Amino acid sequence: MRRAVRLPARTAARTFGTSRALRSASASSRSFYADEPPAPVLATASLPGPESKRHIEDLKSTFETRSLNMMVDYTRSAGNYIADPDGNMLLDVYAQIASIPVGYNNPALKRAAASPEMIDAIINRPALGNFPSHTWASILRSGILRAAPRGLDNVFTAMAGSDANELAYKAAFMYRRQQERGGRDVDFTPDEVESAMRNESPGSPQLSILSFKNGFHGRLFGSLSTTRSKPIHKLDIPAFDWPQATFPQCRYPLDEHAEENARAEKASLDEVDHLISNWRVPVAAVIVEPIQSEGGDNHASADFFRKLRALTRKRNVLLIVDEVQTGVGATGRFWAHDHWELDDAPDMVTFSKKAQTGGYYFRSRDLLPNKPYRQFNTWMGDPAKALLFRAIVDEVERLDLVANTARVGDYLYRRIEELAARHPDHFRNLRGKDRGTFIAFDSPKRDAFLVKAKAFGINIGGSGASAVRLRPMLTFQEHHADILVDALDKVAKSL
Amino acid sequence: MRRAVRLPARTAARTFGTSRALRSASASSRSFYADEPPAPVLATASLPGPESKRHIEDLKSTFETRSLNMMVDYTRSAGNYIADPDGNMLLDVYAQIASIPVGYNNPALKRAAASPEMIDAIINRPALGNFPSHTWASILRSGILRAAPRGLDNVFTAMAGSDANELAYKAAFMYRRQQERGGRDVDFTPDEVESAMRNESPGSPQLSILSFKNGFHGRLFGSLSTTRSKPIHKLDIPAFDWPQATFPQCRYPLDEHAEENARAEKASLDEVDHLISNWRVPVAAVIVEPIQSEGGDNHASADFFRKLRALTRKRNVLLIVDEVQTGVGATGRFWAHDHWELDDAPDMVTFSKKAQTGGYYFRSRDLLPNKPYRQFNTWMGDPAKALLFRAIVDEVERLDLVANTARVGDYLYRRIEELAARHPDHFRNLRGKDRGTFIAFDSPKRDAFLVKAKAFGINIGGSGASAVRLRPMLTFQEHHADILVDALDKVAKSL
């Protein structure tokens, strides 16, 4: 099934991990896709190779390259493997910052992308609020809404994570003011109408969104006001005077520190409660990630989130769950908050990244503003991306990929536990148990760790101050896990 | 060349405007595209027809339909004509809120959308700041950067108009603080680093963007703080305490009221100057539309904009020109601000809509923040949409469409002048002379006017309080203008 990787004639390939490629105990060691190489391919003596360097130099004059990690040849990338212009192919467990769901050049997505429906959507992009296609309802139902979290039957579509969150905030603020005003049918006062045009209250009210320290919710002005990940994300940008609560400072593994973690979680909930009651700008909603993903893969227990839901309900503020990075299958459930088994669904759940489109699911039509054109913009999403998400959902179902991440995640977690036992210094605070392949650990030499991994054939990312975060695609399997663990072992030995 | 429009068997078609289809004096009366109908087709006795109604009803439970204008069958739409599921085909001079550049189902775009390069870009969407494709530099140069305004050789790509503007604001704020700090090489203070995480100054500084009354710059939190179009856009959404200046209150035609308009323009510039010196939150940049498009098609003279450029230069604030709606050829120049013939280019020009992608062009690399990851997000644009824009630029060149809008715009303006002479009540304040097809007029019965136009085969939009705005595609020709004017005449007579 597998074909050899085409290499530049001038370089000899070094491959890694082949000796262990068959080690996995699972039945699912055959790749989902035929054209993946059996193992990483290193075609140049060092990375980046000469062709990559040439392309990087060329791009410098036209685009931001200071954050460049790797120059990529997407046409030659395949499945879980990312290729560069020199013919190197790395096992990719970073996956475009967790945004590639089902592998590079996935044949099913290729068919969807080449379909007449897709071409139509690309070249005739509608202003969805005014001129929707007669096919839009069916595209939504068979795709975005088919994937809707339990209890959230409605969606407002957006383009990416930042605007998805900001549109959810807008919905929260409009809902809150509507409540304060006495219901959907109560009209705006002349004072509101007039002051809104001056950006002043009461028309532009003093209301806030509460977020958690180390949380990440995007980088536009409203979303950035809730983002508390790193100074470099926030410096020099004006922000709203919104409150932040401490995210539970848990120890890992969570279940082995249940008692002290429960204390940390209670302290966090108390702080949320206190801020809702006392912050100088009234709180309309709380936003939280199921796992703080940019902030260093910080976890809390399902119990914490259930109590947060109860608290927001009691305090009459909305709960927005940001599943931009955690959503679409990687945690062993389609949505990470499914792990909480809530009786009372969140009010809104935002999504993007692996969905390729974005938006917020919402629970009740009460969260629709009382008049049209209040939640509105020219495009309001993109049917082309919605079609792509539908194809992704189809592929997740066809290959049972949520079960795959759950099973492979368990396997991978156990194998990294073994590694951590051997190299306790390089694999600290292993976390993500029972959260599929959404696994992370801390490394004191994190940045060197990430660079070194490339030399052993792995593309891997960091987050927070010292975390190495694993964000493989949903098509990551046991034999990929073996290759990864083998390489991580070599990285640790080499540091 | 033209084929008959396929109609449902059960309805007889009424067509409009055929008698005048050949009236135009110009040589360019042949359609650019073979499959356009010769005139609007009305297949149902009233609009929406039964099929449309059924689809609208169906969509209601899954999406916002209160702002729905028309249910569309995009597959059957062609060139300048928009089709509905009942077989009606209207001449579309609204064009998805000014965002369709070269006609529905444009064959050249169809080829671009079906190309292997496009399919690759769709299914392998990169995180451009970290993992750009080795083809990205060439895609930028042959597309987005080929279309760059004079003097602005750099671009930062985005997804739509709102985030394009917000990213430009972020660049302006970072630039301003860098100046205040004493240069690119001066590092942040510990106090800045720490306070930014609390959304407090000095890390999150008190700085503002100055915009104009009736301006529209988007609907996310930063962009909405500069939008001053309508209360319904702003009510209940927290906003920054940013200043607004009066946009010149000009009379039309501009050249016939030059003297009093010059006074209005001077008053506006004086107010801008005053606000820059005195507003309680220091101004980092001024943003302005070449024609206030959502706010009612408000024009000012090239002289006004030249003086605004000089004033911002003198006061050391940046000038951002928002070309989201005016850009990409409709005004008879590729960028509307080309009409100003500036010696000193704007600092940034933002774009989206007809470009299908978005972003800001910028003048100097000094506007790049001093460190990576300050202006950054997961996708940072979308190569698929950049490829589409490239195909649009190719088509604009191939068909010389900027010259087309200039020529057809002159013709259309003259013909509406004639109409206005006959129906002075329904065509007031005609404006957009020498601005291509970017033409508008006021109608005291505007909303009825727009509805009525559909009955005569025209899809047309409004803006501001009483404006009818024409936003035909770049492929709108003299024979379309004849059909449009004919219908407008009938609308006026029927009101």
PDB file of N, CA and C in Angstrom, chain A residues 218-282:
ATOM      1  N   GLY A 218      -8.162  34.396  21.615  1.00  0.00           N
ATOM      2  CA  GLY A 218      -8.049  35.124  20.366  1.00  0.00           C
ATOM      3  C   GLY A 218      -7.353  36.448  20.553  1.00  0.00           C
ATOM      4  N   ARG A 219      -7.149  37.161  19.429  1.00  0.00           N
ATOM      5  CA  ARG A 219      -6.257  38.306  19.452  1.00  0.00           C
ATOM      6  C   ARG A 219      -6.839  39.547  18.815  1.00  0.00           C
ATOM      7  N   LEU A 220      -8.147  39.577  18.593  1.00  0.00           N
ATOM      8  CA  LEU A 220      -8.762  40.844  18.199  1.00  0.00           C
ATOM      9  C   LEU A 220      -9.116  41.585  19.491  1.00  0.00           C
ATOM     10  N   PHE A 221      -9.716  42.767  19.401  1.00  0.00           N
ATOM     11  CA  PHE A 221      -9.749  43.609  20.601  1.00  0.00           C
ATOM     12  C   PHE A 221     -10.611  43.058  21.741  1.00  0.00           C
ATOM     13  N   GLY A 222     -11.780  42.494  21.418  1.00  0.00           N
ATOM     14  CA  GLY A 222     -12.607  41.927  22.476  1.00  0.00           C
ATOM     15  C   GLY A 222     -12.034  40.610  22.962  1.00  0.00           C
ATOM     16  N   SER A 223     -11.664  39.756  22.035  1.00  0.00           N
ATOM     17  CA  SER A 223     -11.127  38.449  22.413  1.00  0.00           C
ATOM     18  C   SER A 223      -9.801  38.622  23.150  1.00  0.00           C
ATOM     19  N   LEU A 224      -8.970  39.560  22.700  1.00  0.00           N
ATOM     20  CA  LEU A 224      -7.680  39.768  23.361  1.00  0.00           C
ATOM     21  C   LEU A 224      -7.866  40.281  24.788  1.00  0.00           C
ATOM     22  N   SER A 225      -8.966  40.988  25.027  1.00  0.00           N
ATOM     23  CA  SER A 225      -9.223  41.451  26.396  1.00  0.00           C
ATOM     24  C   SER A 225      -9.514  40.282  27.335  1.00  0.00           C
ATOM     25  N   THR A 226      -9.886  39.135  26.789  1.00  0.00           N
ATOM     26  CA  THR A 226     -10.105  37.941  27.618  1.00  0.00           C
ATOM     27  C   THR A 226      -8.909  36.995  27.582  1.00  0.00           C
ATOM     28  N   THR A 227      -7.976  37.242  26.670  1.00  0.00           N
ATOM     29  CA  THR A 227      -6.791  36.389  26.550  1.00  0.00           C
ATOM     30  C   THR A 227      -5.772  36.785  27.612  1.00  0.00           C
ATOM     31  N   ARG A 228      -5.259  35.808  28.319  1.00  0.00           N
ATOM     32  CA  ARG A 228      -4.308  36.096  29.409  1.00  0.00           C
ATOM     33  C   ARG A 228      -3.141  35.124  29.331  1.00  0.00           C
ATOM     34  N   SER A 229      -2.706  34.844  28.124  1.00  0.00           N
ATOM     35  CA  SER A 229      -1.688  33.825  27.933  1.00  0.00           C
ATOM     36  C   SER A 229      -0.281  34.378  28.158  1.00  0.00           C
ATOM     37  N   LYS A 230       0.134  35.325  27.314  1.00  0.00           N
ATOM     38  CA  LYS A 230       1.508  35.822  27.395  1.00  0.00           C
ATOM     39  C   LYS A 230       1.514  37.329  27.139  1.00  0.00           C
ATOM     40  N   PRO A 231       2.424  38.056  27.773  1.00  0.00           N
ATOM     41  CA  PRO A 231       2.506  39.504  27.521  1.00  0.00           C
ATOM     42  C   PRO A 231       2.683  39.833  26.040  1.00  0.00           C
ATOM     43  N   ILE A 232       3.478  39.048  25.334  1.00  0.00           N
ATOM     44  CA  ILE A 232       3.760  39.377  23.923  1.00  0.00           C
ATOM     45  C   ILE A 232       2.470  39.395  23.096  1.00  0.00           C
ATOM     46  N   HIS A 233       1.445  38.681  23.554  1.00  0.00           N
ATOM     47  CA  HIS A 233       0.149  38.691  22.862  1.00  0.00           C
ATOM     48  C   HIS A 233      -0.622  39.980  23.113  1.00  0.00           C
ATOM     49  N   LYS A 234      -0.291  40.675  24.200  1.00  0.00           N
ATOM     50  CA  LYS A 234      -1.169  41.746  24.677  1.00  0.00           C
ATOM     51  C   LYS A 234      -0.529  43.135  24.715  1.00  0.00           C
ATOM     52  N   LEU A 235       0.800  43.164  24.744  1.00  0.00           N
ATOM     53  CA  LEU A 235       1.484  44.441  24.961  1.00  0.00           C
ATOM     54  C   LEU A 235       1.159  45.482  23.889  1.00  0.00           C
ATOM     55  N   ASP A 236       0.901  46.675  24.352  1.00  0.00           N
ATOM     56  CA  ASP A 236       0.664  47.864  23.510  1.00  0.00           C
ATOM     57  C   ASP A 236      -0.727  47.911  22.899  1.00  0.00           C
ATOM     58  N   ILE A 237      -1.585  46.950  23.214  1.00  0.00           N
ATOM     59  CA  ILE A 237      -2.932  46.936  22.637  1.00  0.00           C
ATOM     60  C   ILE A 237      -3.939  47.359  23.710  1.00  0.00           C
ATOM     61  N   PRO A 238      -4.690  48.413  23.467  1.00  0.00           N
ATOM     62  CA  PRO A 238      -5.723  48.814  24.425  1.00  0.00           C
ATOM     63  C   PRO A 238      -6.677  47.653  24.722  1.00  0.00           C
ATOM     64  N   ALA A 239      -7.141  47.592  25.953  1.00  0.00           N
ATOM     65  CA  ALA A 239      -7.984  46.460  26.364  1.00  0.00           C
ATOM     66  C   ALA A 239      -9.121  46.950  27.241  1.00  0.00           C
ATOM     67  N   PHE A 240     -10.180  46.160  27.287  1.00  0.00           N
ATOM     68  CA  PHE A 240     -11.305  46.467  28.164  1.00  0.00           C
ATOM     69  C   PHE A 240     -10.953  46.089  29.602  1.00  0.00           C
ATOM     70  N   ASP A 241     -11.602  46.776  30.518  1.00  0.00           N
ATOM     71  CA  ASP A 241     -11.348  46.571  31.945  1.00  0.00           C
ATOM     72  C   ASP A 241     -12.163  45.375  32.438  1.00  0.00           C
ATOM     73  N   TRP A 242     -11.766  44.209  31.980  1.00  0.00           N
ATOM     74  CA  TRP A 242     -12.498  42.978  32.274  1.00  0.00           C
ATOM     75  C   TRP A 242     -11.733  42.136  33.292  1.00  0.00           C
ATOM     76  N   PRO A 243     -12.458  41.315  34.070  1.00  0.00           N
ATOM     77  CA  PRO A 243     -11.796  40.588  35.165  1.00  0.00           C
ATOM     78  C   PRO A 243     -11.231  39.227  34.751  1.00  0.00           C
ATOM     79  N   GLN A 244     -10.244  38.790  35.511  1.00  0.00           N
ATOM     80  CA  GLN A 244      -9.674  37.447  35.303  1.00  0.00           C
ATOM     81  C   GLN A 244      -9.639  36.707  36.635  1.00  0.00           C
ATOM     82  N   ALA A 245     -10.008  35.448  36.572  1.00  0.00           N
ATOM     83  CA  ALA A 245      -9.928  34.602  37.762  1.00  0.00           C
ATOM     84  C   ALA A 245      -8.766  33.629  37.598  1.00  0.00           C
ATOM     85  N   THR A 246      -8.278  33.134  38.693  1.00  0.00           N
ATOM     86  CA  THR A 246      -7.203  32.145  38.651  1.00  0.00           C
ATOM     87  C   THR A 246      -7.758  30.812  38.175  1.00  0.00           C
ATOM     88  N   PHE A 247      -7.147  30.245  37.157  1.00  0.00           N
ATOM     89  CA  PHE A 247      -7.535  28.887  36.755  1.00  0.00           C
ATOM     90  C   PHE A 247      -6.961  27.934  37.792  1.00  0.00           C
ATOM     91  N   PRO A 248      -7.701  26.869  38.138  1.00  0.00           N
ATOM     92  CA  PRO A 248      -7.210  25.958  39.181  1.00  0.00           C
ATOM     93  C   PRO A 248      -5.760  25.545  38.920  1.00  0.00           C
ATOM     94  N   GLN A 249      -4.958  25.686  39.949  1.00  0.00           N
ATOM     95  CA  GLN A 249      -3.544  25.304  39.820  1.00  0.00           C
ATOM     96  C   GLN A 249      -3.424  23.849  40.239  1.00  0.00           C
ATOM     97  N   CYS A 250      -3.721  22.980  39.314  1.00  0.00           N
ATOM     98  CA  CYS A 250      -3.784  21.551  39.650  1.00  0.00           C
ATOM     99  C   CYS A 250      -2.436  20.866  39.517  1.00  0.00           C
ATOM    100  N   ARG A 251      -2.306  19.765  40.231  1.00  0.00           N
ATOM    101  CA  ARG A 251      -1.128  18.908  40.066  1.00  0.00           C
ATOM    102  C   ARG A 251      -1.533  17.659  39.280  1.00  0.00           C
ATOM    103  N   TYR A 252      -0.542  17.091  38.572  1.00  0.00           N
ATOM    104  CA  TYR A 252      -0.815  15.959  37.694  1.00  0.00           C
ATOM    105  C   TYR A 252      -0.092  14.723  38.197  1.00  0.00           C
ATOM    106  N   PRO A 253      -0.594  13.529  37.934  1.00  0.00           N
ATOM    107  CA  PRO A 253      -1.907  13.270  37.326  1.00  0.00           C
ATOM    108  C   PRO A 253      -3.027  13.752  38.255  1.00  0.00           C
ATOM    109  N   LEU A 254      -4.079  14.260  37.644  1.00  0.00           N
ATOM    110  CA  LEU A 254      -5.162  14.854  38.410  1.00  0.00           C
ATOM    111  C   LEU A 254      -5.670  13.922  39.502  1.00  0.00           C
ATOM    112  N   ASP A 255      -5.886  12.643  39.128  1.00  0.00           N
ATOM    113  CA  ASP A 255      -6.544  11.739  40.079  1.00  0.00           C
ATOM    114  C   ASP A 255      -5.646  11.375  41.264  1.00  0.00           C
ATOM    115  N   GLU A 256      -4.349  11.536  41.091  1.00  0.00           N
ATOM    116  CA  GLU A 256      -3.450  11.222  42.211  1.00  0.00           C
ATOM    117  C   GLU A 256      -3.320  12.378  43.201  1.00  0.00           C
ATOM    118  N   HIS A 257      -3.841  13.538  42.810  1.00  0.00           N
ATOM    119  CA  HIS A 257      -3.782  14.710  43.693  1.00  0.00           C
ATOM    120  C   HIS A 257      -5.172  15.280  43.897  1.00  0.00           C
ATOM    121  N   ALA A 258      -6.131  14.370  43.950  1.00  0.00           N
ATOM    122  CA  ALA A 258      -7.535  14.786  43.929  1.00  0.00           C
ATOM    123  C   ALA A 258      -7.860  15.766  45.053  1.00  0.00           C
ATOM    124  N   GLU A 259      -7.323  15.496  46.230  1.00  0.00           N
ATOM    125  CA  GLU A 259      -7.719  16.306  47.370  1.00  0.00           C
ATOM    126  C   GLU A 259      -7.189  17.741  47.269  1.00  0.00           C
ATOM    127  N   GLU A 260      -5.892  17.868  46.992  1.00  0.00           N
ATOM    128  CA  GLU A 260      -5.363  19.231  46.909  1.00  0.00           C
ATOM    129  C   GLU A 260      -5.881  19.945  45.659  1.00  0.00           C
ATOM    130  N   ASN A 261      -6.101  19.188  44.596  1.00  0.00           N
ATOM    131  CA  ASN A 261      -6.682  19.815  43.395  1.00  0.00           C
ATOM    132  C   ASN A 261      -8.098  20.334  43.684  1.00  0.00           C
ATOM    133  N   ALA A 262      -8.827  19.568  44.469  1.00  0.00           N
ATOM    134  CA  ALA A 262     -10.187  20.008  44.819  1.00  0.00           C
ATOM    135  C   ALA A 262     -10.132  21.341  45.561  1.00  0.00           C
ATOM    136  N   ARG A 263      -9.107  21.495  46.416  1.00  0.00           N
ATOM    137  CA  ARG A 263      -8.951  22.777  47.111  1.00  0.00           C
ATOM    138  C   ARG A 263      -8.639  23.901  46.127  1.00  0.00           C
ATOM    139  N   ALA A 264      -7.747  23.616  45.187  1.00  0.00           N
ATOM    140  CA  ALA A 264      -7.409  24.634  44.168  1.00  0.00           C
ATOM    141  C   ALA A 264      -8.636  24.991  43.340  1.00  0.00           C
ATOM    142  N   GLU A 265      -9.419  23.995  43.023  1.00  0.00           N
ATOM    143  CA  GLU A 265     -10.613  24.244  42.221  1.00  0.00           C
ATOM    144  C   GLU A 265     -11.646  25.046  43.005  1.00  0.00           C
ATOM    145  N   LYS A 266     -11.759  24.741  44.270  1.00  0.00           N
ATOM    146  CA  LYS A 266     -12.694  25.509  45.080  1.00  0.00           C
ATOM    147  C   LYS A 266     -12.240  26.971  45.180  1.00  0.00           C
ATOM    148  N   ALA A 267     -10.945  27.161  45.344  1.00  0.00           N
ATOM    149  CA  ALA A 267     -10.423  28.530  45.428  1.00  0.00           C
ATOM    150  C   ALA A 267     -10.732  29.296  44.138  1.00  0.00           C
ATOM    151  N   SER A 268     -10.579  28.611  43.020  1.00  0.00           N
ATOM    152  CA  SER A 268     -10.863  29.250  41.730  1.00  0.00           C
ATOM    153  C   SER A 268     -12.344  29.618  41.628  1.00  0.00           C
ATOM    154  N   LEU A 269     -13.202  28.687  42.000  1.00  0.00           N
ATOM    155  CA  LEU A 269     -14.647  28.956  41.931  1.00  0.00           C
ATOM    156  C   LEU A 269     -15.044  30.088  42.871  1.00  0.00           C
ATOM    157  N   ASP A 270     -14.431  30.118  44.039  1.00  0.00           N
ATOM    158  CA  ASP A 270     -14.717  31.207  44.975  1.00  0.00           C
ATOM    159  C   ASP A 270     -14.313  32.544  44.367  1.00  0.00           C
ATOM    160  N   GLU A 271     -13.181  32.539  43.677  1.00  0.00           N
ATOM    161  CA  GLU A 271     -12.716  33.782  43.064  1.00  0.00           C
ATOM    162  C   GLU A 271     -13.669  34.218  41.949  1.00  0.00           C
ATOM    163  N   VAL A 272     -14.122  33.255  41.147  1.00  0.00           N
ATOM    164  CA  VAL A 272     -15.097  33.568  40.099  1.00  0.00           C
ATOM    165  C   VAL A 272     -16.346  34.189  40.727  1.00  0.00           C
ATOM    166  N   ASP A 273     -16.811  33.540  41.776  1.00  0.00           N
ATOM    167  CA  ASP A 273     -18.012  34.015  42.457  1.00  0.00           C
ATOM    168  C   ASP A 273     -17.800  35.437  42.989  1.00  0.00           C
ATOM    169  N   HIS A 274     -16.659  35.643  43.599  1.00  0.00           N
ATOM    170  CA  HIS A 274     -16.341  36.960  44.148  1.00  0.00           C
ATOM    171  C   HIS A 274     -16.270  38.015  43.034  1.00  0.00           C
ATOM    172  N   LEU A 275     -15.627  37.686  41.951  1.00  0.00           N
ATOM    173  CA  LEU A 275     -15.490  38.655  40.854  1.00  0.00           C
ATOM    174  C   LEU A 275     -16.850  38.982  40.234  1.00  0.00           C
ATOM    175  N   ILE A 276     -17.679  37.962  40.073  1.00  0.00           N
ATOM    176  CA  ILE A 276     -19.016  38.221  39.520  1.00  0.00           C
ATOM    177  C   ILE A 276     -19.768  39.197  40.420  1.00  0.00           C
ATOM    178  N   SER A 277     -19.620  39.040  41.709  1.00  0.00           N
ATOM    179  CA  SER A 277     -20.349  39.915  42.636  1.00  0.00           C
ATOM    180  C   SER A 277     -19.704  41.283  42.782  1.00  0.00           C
ATOM    181  N   ASN A 278     -18.396  41.363  42.584  1.00  0.00           N
ATOM    182  CA  ASN A 278     -17.710  42.580  43.007  1.00  0.00           C
ATOM    183  C   ASN A 278     -16.932  43.331  41.924  1.00  0.00           C
ATOM    184  N   TRP A 279     -16.723  42.737  40.774  1.00  0.00           N
ATOM    185  CA  TRP A 279     -15.893  43.432  39.785  1.00  0.00           C
ATOM    186  C   TRP A 279     -16.566  44.746  39.374  1.00  0.00           C
ATOM    187  N   ARG A 280     -15.760  45.749  39.150  1.00  0.00           N
ATOM    188  CA  ARG A 280     -16.294  47.097  38.906  1.00  0.00           C
ATOM    189  C   ARG A 280     -17.090  47.208  37.604  1.00  0.00           C
ATOM    190  N   VAL A 281     -16.885  46.270  36.698  1.00  0.00           N
ATOM    191  CA  VAL A 281     -17.670  46.240  35.457  1.00  0.00           C
ATOM    192  C   VAL A 281     -18.501  44.958  35.473  1.00  0.00           C
ATOM    193  N   PRO A 282     -19.819  45.048  35.533  1.00  0.00           N
ATOM    194  CA  PRO A 282     -20.642  43.835  35.701  1.00  0.00           C
ATOM    195  C   PRO A 282     -20.339  42.748  34.666  1.00  0.00           C
TER     196      PRO A 282
END
